[in-house]
Tab-separated table of C-alpha atoms in Angstrom:
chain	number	residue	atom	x	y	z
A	279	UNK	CA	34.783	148.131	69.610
A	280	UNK	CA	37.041	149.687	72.232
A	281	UNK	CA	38.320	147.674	74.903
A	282	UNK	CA	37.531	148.073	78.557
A	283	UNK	CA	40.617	149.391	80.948
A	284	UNK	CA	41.554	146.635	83.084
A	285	UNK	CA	40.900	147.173	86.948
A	286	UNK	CA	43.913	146.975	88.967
A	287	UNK	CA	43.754	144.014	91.431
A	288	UNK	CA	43.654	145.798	95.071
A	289	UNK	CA	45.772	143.919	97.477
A	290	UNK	CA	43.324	143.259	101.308
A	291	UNK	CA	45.711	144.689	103.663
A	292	UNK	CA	43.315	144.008	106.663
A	293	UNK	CA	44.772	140.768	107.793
A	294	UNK	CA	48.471	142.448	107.421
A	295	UNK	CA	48.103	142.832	111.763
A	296	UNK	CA	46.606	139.226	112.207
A	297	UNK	CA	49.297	137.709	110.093
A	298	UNK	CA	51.864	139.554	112.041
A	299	UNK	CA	50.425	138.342	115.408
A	300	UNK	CA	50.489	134.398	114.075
A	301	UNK	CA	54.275	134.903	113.083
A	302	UNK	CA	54.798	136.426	116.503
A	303	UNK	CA	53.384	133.482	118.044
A	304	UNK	CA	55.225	131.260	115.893
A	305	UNK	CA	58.411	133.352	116.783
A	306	UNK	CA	57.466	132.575	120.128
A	307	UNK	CA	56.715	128.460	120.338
A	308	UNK	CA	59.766	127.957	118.185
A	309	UNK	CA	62.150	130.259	121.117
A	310	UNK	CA	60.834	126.991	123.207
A	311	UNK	CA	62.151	124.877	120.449
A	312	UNK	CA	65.632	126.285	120.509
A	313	UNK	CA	65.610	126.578	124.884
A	314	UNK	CA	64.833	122.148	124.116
A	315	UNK	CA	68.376	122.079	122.198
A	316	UNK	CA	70.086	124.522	124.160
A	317	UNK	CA	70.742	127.122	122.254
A	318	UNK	CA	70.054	130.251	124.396
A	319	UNK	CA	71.220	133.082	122.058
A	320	UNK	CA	68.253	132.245	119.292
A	321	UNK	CA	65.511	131.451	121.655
A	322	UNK	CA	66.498	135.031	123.388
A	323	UNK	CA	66.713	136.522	120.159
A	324	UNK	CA	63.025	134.954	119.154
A	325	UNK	CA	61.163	136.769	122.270
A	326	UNK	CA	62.913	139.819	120.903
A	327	UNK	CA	61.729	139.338	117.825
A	328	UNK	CA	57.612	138.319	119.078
A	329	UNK	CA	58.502	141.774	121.588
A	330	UNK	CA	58.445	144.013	118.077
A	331	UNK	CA	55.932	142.467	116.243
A	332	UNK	CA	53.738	142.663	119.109
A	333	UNK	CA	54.610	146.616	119.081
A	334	UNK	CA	54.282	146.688	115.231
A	335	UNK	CA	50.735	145.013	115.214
A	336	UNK	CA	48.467	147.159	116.622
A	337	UNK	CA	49.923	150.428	115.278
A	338	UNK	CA	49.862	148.496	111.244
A	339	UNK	CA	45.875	147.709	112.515
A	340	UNK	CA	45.293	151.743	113.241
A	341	UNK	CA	46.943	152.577	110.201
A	342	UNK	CA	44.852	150.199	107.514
A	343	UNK	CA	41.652	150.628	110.192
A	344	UNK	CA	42.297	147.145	110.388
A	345	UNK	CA	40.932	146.864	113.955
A	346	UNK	CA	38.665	144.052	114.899
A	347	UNK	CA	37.484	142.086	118.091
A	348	UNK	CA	38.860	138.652	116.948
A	349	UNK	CA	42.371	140.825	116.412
A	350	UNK	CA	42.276	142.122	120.373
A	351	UNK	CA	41.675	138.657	121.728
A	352	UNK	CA	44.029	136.813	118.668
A	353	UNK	CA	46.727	139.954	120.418
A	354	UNK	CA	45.568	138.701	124.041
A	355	UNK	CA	46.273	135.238	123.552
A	356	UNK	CA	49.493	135.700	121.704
A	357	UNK	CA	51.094	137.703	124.724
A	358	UNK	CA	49.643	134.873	126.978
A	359	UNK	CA	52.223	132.447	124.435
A	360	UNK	CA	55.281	134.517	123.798
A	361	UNK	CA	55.121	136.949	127.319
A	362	UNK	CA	53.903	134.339	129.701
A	363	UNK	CA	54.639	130.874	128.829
A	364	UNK	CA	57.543	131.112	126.068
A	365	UNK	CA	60.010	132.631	128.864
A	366	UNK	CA	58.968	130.935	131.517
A	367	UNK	CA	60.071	127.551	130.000
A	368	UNK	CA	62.873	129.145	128.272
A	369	UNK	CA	64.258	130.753	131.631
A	370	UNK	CA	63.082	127.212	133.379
A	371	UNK	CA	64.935	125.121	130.845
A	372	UNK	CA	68.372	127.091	130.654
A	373	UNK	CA	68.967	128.028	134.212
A	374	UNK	CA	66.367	126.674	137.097
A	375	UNK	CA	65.905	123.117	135.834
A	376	UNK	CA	67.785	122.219	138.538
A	377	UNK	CA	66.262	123.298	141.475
A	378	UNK	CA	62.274	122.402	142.499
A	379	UNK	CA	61.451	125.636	143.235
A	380	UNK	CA	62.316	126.862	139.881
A	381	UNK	CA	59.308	125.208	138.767
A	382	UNK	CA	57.499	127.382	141.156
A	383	UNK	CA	58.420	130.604	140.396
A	384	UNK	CA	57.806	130.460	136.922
A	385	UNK	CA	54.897	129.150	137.111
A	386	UNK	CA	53.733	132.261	139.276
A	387	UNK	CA	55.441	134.399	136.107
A	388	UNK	CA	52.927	132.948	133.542
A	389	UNK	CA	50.075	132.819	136.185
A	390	UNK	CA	51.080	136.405	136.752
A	391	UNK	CA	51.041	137.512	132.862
A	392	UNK	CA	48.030	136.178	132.577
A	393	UNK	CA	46.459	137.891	135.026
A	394	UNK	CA	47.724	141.125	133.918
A	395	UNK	CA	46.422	140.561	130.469
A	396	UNK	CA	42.942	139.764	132.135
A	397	UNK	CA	42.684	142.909	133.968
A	398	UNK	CA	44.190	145.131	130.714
A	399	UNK	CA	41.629	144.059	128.611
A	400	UNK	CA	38.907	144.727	131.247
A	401	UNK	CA	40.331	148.265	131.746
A	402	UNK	CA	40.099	148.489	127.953
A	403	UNK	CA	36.665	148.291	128.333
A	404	UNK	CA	35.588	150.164	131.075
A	405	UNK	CA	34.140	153.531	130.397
A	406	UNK	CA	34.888	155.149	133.754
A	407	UNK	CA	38.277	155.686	133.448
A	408	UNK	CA	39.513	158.944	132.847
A	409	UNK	CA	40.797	160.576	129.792
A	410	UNK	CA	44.456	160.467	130.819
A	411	UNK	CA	44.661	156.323	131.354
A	412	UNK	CA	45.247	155.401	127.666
A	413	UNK	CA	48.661	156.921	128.719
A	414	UNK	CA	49.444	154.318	131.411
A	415	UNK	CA	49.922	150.981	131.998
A	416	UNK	CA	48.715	149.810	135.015
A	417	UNK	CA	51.736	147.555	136.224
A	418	UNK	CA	54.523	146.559	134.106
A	419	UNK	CA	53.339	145.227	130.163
A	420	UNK	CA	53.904	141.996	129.227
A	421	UNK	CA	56.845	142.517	127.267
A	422	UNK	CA	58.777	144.213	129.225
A	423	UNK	CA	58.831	141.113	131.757
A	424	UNK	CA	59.981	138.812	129.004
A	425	UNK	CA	62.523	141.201	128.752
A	426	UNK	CA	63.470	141.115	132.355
A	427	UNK	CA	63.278	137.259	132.551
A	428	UNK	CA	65.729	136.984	129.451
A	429	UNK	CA	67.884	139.604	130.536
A	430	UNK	CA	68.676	136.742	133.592
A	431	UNK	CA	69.948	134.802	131.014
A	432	UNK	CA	72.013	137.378	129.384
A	433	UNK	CA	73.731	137.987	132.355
A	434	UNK	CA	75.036	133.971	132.488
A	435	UNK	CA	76.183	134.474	128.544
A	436	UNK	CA	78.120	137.595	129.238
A	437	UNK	CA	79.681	137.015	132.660
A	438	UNK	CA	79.365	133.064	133.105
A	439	UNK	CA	78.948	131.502	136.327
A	440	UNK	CA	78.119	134.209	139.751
A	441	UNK	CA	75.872	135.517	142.531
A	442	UNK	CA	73.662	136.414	139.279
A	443	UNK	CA	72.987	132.656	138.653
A	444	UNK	CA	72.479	131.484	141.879
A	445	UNK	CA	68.682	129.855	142.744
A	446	UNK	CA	67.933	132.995	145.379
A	447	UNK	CA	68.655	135.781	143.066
A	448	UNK	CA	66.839	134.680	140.346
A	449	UNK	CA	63.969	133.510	142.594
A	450	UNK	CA	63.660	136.634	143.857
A	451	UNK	CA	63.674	138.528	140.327
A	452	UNK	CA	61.663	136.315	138.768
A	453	UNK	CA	59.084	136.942	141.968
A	454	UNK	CA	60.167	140.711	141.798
A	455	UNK	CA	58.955	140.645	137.911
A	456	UNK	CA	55.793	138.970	138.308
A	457	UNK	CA	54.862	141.263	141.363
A	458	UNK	CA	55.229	144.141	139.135
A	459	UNK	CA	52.923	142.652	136.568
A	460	UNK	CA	50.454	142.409	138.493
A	461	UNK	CA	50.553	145.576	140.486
A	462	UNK	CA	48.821	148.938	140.429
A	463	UNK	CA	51.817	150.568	139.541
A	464	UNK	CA	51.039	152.776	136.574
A	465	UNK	CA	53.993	153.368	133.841
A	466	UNK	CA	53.891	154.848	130.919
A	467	UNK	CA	53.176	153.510	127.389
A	468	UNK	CA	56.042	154.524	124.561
A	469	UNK	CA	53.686	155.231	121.967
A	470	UNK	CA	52.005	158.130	124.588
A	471	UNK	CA	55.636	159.567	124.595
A	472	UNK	CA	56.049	162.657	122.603
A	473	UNK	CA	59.235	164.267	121.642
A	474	UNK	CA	59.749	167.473	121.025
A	475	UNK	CA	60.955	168.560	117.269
A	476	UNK	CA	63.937	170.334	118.803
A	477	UNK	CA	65.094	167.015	120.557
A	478	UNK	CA	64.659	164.963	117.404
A	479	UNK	CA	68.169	165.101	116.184
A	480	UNK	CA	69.174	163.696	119.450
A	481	UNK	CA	67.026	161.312	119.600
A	482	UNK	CA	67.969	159.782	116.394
A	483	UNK	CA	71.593	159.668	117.371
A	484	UNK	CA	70.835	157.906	120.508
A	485	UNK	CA	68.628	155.462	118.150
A	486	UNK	CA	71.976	155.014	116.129
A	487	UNK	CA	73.828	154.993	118.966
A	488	UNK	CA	71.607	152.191	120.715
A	489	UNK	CA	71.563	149.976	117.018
A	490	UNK	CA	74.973	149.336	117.184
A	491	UNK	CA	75.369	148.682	120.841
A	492	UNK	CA	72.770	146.216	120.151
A	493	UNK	CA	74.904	144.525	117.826
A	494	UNK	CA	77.756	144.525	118.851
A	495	UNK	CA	76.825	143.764	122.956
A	496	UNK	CA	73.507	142.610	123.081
A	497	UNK	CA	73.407	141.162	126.434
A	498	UNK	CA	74.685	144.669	128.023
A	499	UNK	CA	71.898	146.164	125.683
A	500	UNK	CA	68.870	144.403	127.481
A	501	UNK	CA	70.032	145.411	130.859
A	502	UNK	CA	70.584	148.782	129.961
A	503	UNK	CA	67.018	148.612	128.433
A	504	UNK	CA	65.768	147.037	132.192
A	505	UNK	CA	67.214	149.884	134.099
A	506	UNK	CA	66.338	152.408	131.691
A	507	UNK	CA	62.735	151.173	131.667
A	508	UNK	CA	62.520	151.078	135.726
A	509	UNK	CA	63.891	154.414	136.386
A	510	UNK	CA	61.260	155.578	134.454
A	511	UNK	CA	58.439	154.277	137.064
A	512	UNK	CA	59.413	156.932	139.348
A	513	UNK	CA	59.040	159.793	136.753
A	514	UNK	CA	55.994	157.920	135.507
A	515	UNK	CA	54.336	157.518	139.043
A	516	UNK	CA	54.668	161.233	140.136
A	517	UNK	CA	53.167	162.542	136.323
A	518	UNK	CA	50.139	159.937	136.746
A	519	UNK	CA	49.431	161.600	140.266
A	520	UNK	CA	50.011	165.401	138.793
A	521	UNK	CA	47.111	164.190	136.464
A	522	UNK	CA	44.953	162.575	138.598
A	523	UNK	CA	45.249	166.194	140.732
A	524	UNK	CA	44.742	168.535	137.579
A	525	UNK	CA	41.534	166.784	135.610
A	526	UNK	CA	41.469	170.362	133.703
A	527	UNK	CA	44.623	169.923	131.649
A	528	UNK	CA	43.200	166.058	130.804
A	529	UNK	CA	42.181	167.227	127.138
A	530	UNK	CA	45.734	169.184	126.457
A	531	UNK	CA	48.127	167.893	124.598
A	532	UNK	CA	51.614	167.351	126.417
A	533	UNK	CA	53.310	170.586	125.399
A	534	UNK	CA	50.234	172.802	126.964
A	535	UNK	CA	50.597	170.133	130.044
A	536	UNK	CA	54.115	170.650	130.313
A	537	UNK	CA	53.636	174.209	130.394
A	538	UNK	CA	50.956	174.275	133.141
A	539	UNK	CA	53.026	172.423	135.239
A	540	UNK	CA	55.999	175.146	134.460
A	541	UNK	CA	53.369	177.725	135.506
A	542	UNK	CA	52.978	175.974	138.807
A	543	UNK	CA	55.902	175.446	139.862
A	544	UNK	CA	57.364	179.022	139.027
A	545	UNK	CA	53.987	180.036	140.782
A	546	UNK	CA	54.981	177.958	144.403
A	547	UNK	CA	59.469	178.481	143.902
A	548	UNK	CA	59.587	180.037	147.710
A	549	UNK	CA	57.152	177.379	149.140
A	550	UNK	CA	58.738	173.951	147.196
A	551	UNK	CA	62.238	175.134	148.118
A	552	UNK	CA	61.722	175.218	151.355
A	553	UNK	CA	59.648	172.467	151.894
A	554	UNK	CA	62.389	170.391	150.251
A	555	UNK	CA	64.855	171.638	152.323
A	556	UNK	CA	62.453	170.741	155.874
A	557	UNK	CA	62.363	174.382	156.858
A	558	UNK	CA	59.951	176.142	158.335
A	559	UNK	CA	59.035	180.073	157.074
A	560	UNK	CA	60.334	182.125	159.578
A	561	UNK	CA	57.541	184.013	162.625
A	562	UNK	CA	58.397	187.685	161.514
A	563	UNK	CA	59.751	188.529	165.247
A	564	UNK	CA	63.329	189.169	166.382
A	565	UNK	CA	64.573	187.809	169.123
């Protein structure tokens, strides 16, 4: 009689992205939680913390083939919590409580997020766009305006009391923010970013660089992260229109784009120059 080699038990890794979306909504209602006892530094750290898992769950879903309907709208409804409502009441609770129209603004914010998710997952469905959109967002992503509203707060912890906590500036950001959200704006997704292998030592140092900066002054690190992330838009803007002009370079990948757009622009040096400059080519006649 010869015994029969146990099976190994396999281990269902498809509800791995699922699971991570709950505890990103859970990292998300308890931020409220802490904003209730004032204690600004853990609810801050909290969005943070439902920003990466939100980042981490759809790219753990491509990797098992763990991708599902219920996950996109489970994904949709937990950036509605932790993007739209978690810092609005957070940012309310800490620093506009005060004033009426605090109330206001945020609630444009969440109305705003919401929004934004409503028209990114009807984009995510329509067929007519063209091959190049999966590379844009189409106004600013829901995390990054968490980001921007608890980067207000940051500013109180690390400089106290200023212009930067005063009702009309963060009215105006706050409106600023949700504008953005909602805009056509396009700016570009981090996961359609590709670096080349020669930059990849750098790269890694600046990822060193930026790990201990975050430790040791997180509140400068969000607002260096804010004006990073907006002086991208420009750069961002002018390559979605370069696209939108050159649908033949839509199925390259970004090195052979980069160096079609080389070719052009060494094929047009005499003509950009001097359009730059406002000057005209000159008639050919002596005077």
């Amino acid at each position: 009689m010869t015994d029969k080699p146990r099976g190994r038990r396999t281990v269902n890794l498809q509800i791995l992205p699922s699971a991570m979306t709950v505890l990103s909504i859970c990292a998300g209602l308890t931020s409220i939680r802490f904003a209730l006892l004032h204690q600004p530094v853990p609810a801050m750290a909290l969005i943070v913390a439902a920003a990466i898992l939100d980042g981490l769950d759809g790219r753990v879903a491509r990797m098992l083939d763990a991708q599902s309907r219920m996950g996109a709208e489970i994904d949709s409804l937990a950036d509605a919590v932790n993007f739209g409502v978690t810092p609005a009441l957070v940012l309310y609770v800490s620093m506009l409580s005060r004033w009426p129209i605090g109330w206001v603004v945020v609630l444009l914010y969440a109305v705003c997020v919401v929004l934004r998710l409503a028209r990114y997952n009807a984009l995510a469905d329509d067929g007519t766009q063209p091959a190049h959109a999966h590379e844009f967002f189409v106004g600013m992503p829901a995390p990054a305006g968490a980001v921007s509203m608890i980067g207000l707060m940051g500013l109180k912890l690390q400089f106290g009391e200023g212009w930067w906590t005063s009702v009309w500036f963060l009215c105006i950001w706050v409106t600023g923010t949700s504008m953005l959200m909602v805009s056509g704006i396009p700016m570009k997704k981090m996961h359609a970013v590709r670096v080349p292998p020669n930059y990849a030592t750098a790269v890694l140092l600046v990822l060193v660089v930026f790990a201990a900066a975050a430790v040791l002054q997180p509140f400068i690190t969000i607002w260096v992260i804010i004006i990073a992330y907006l002086c991208h838009v420009p750069f961002a803007v002018r390559n979605k229109r370069w696209l939108d002009r050159h649908p033949e370079v839509w199925g390259d990948q970004p090195k052979q784009q980069r160096a079609v757009r080389r070719a052009n622009r060494r094929a047009q040096p005499r003509g950009r120059s001097m359009t730059r400059l406002g000057l005209r080519k000159p008639s050919g006649r002596l005077r």
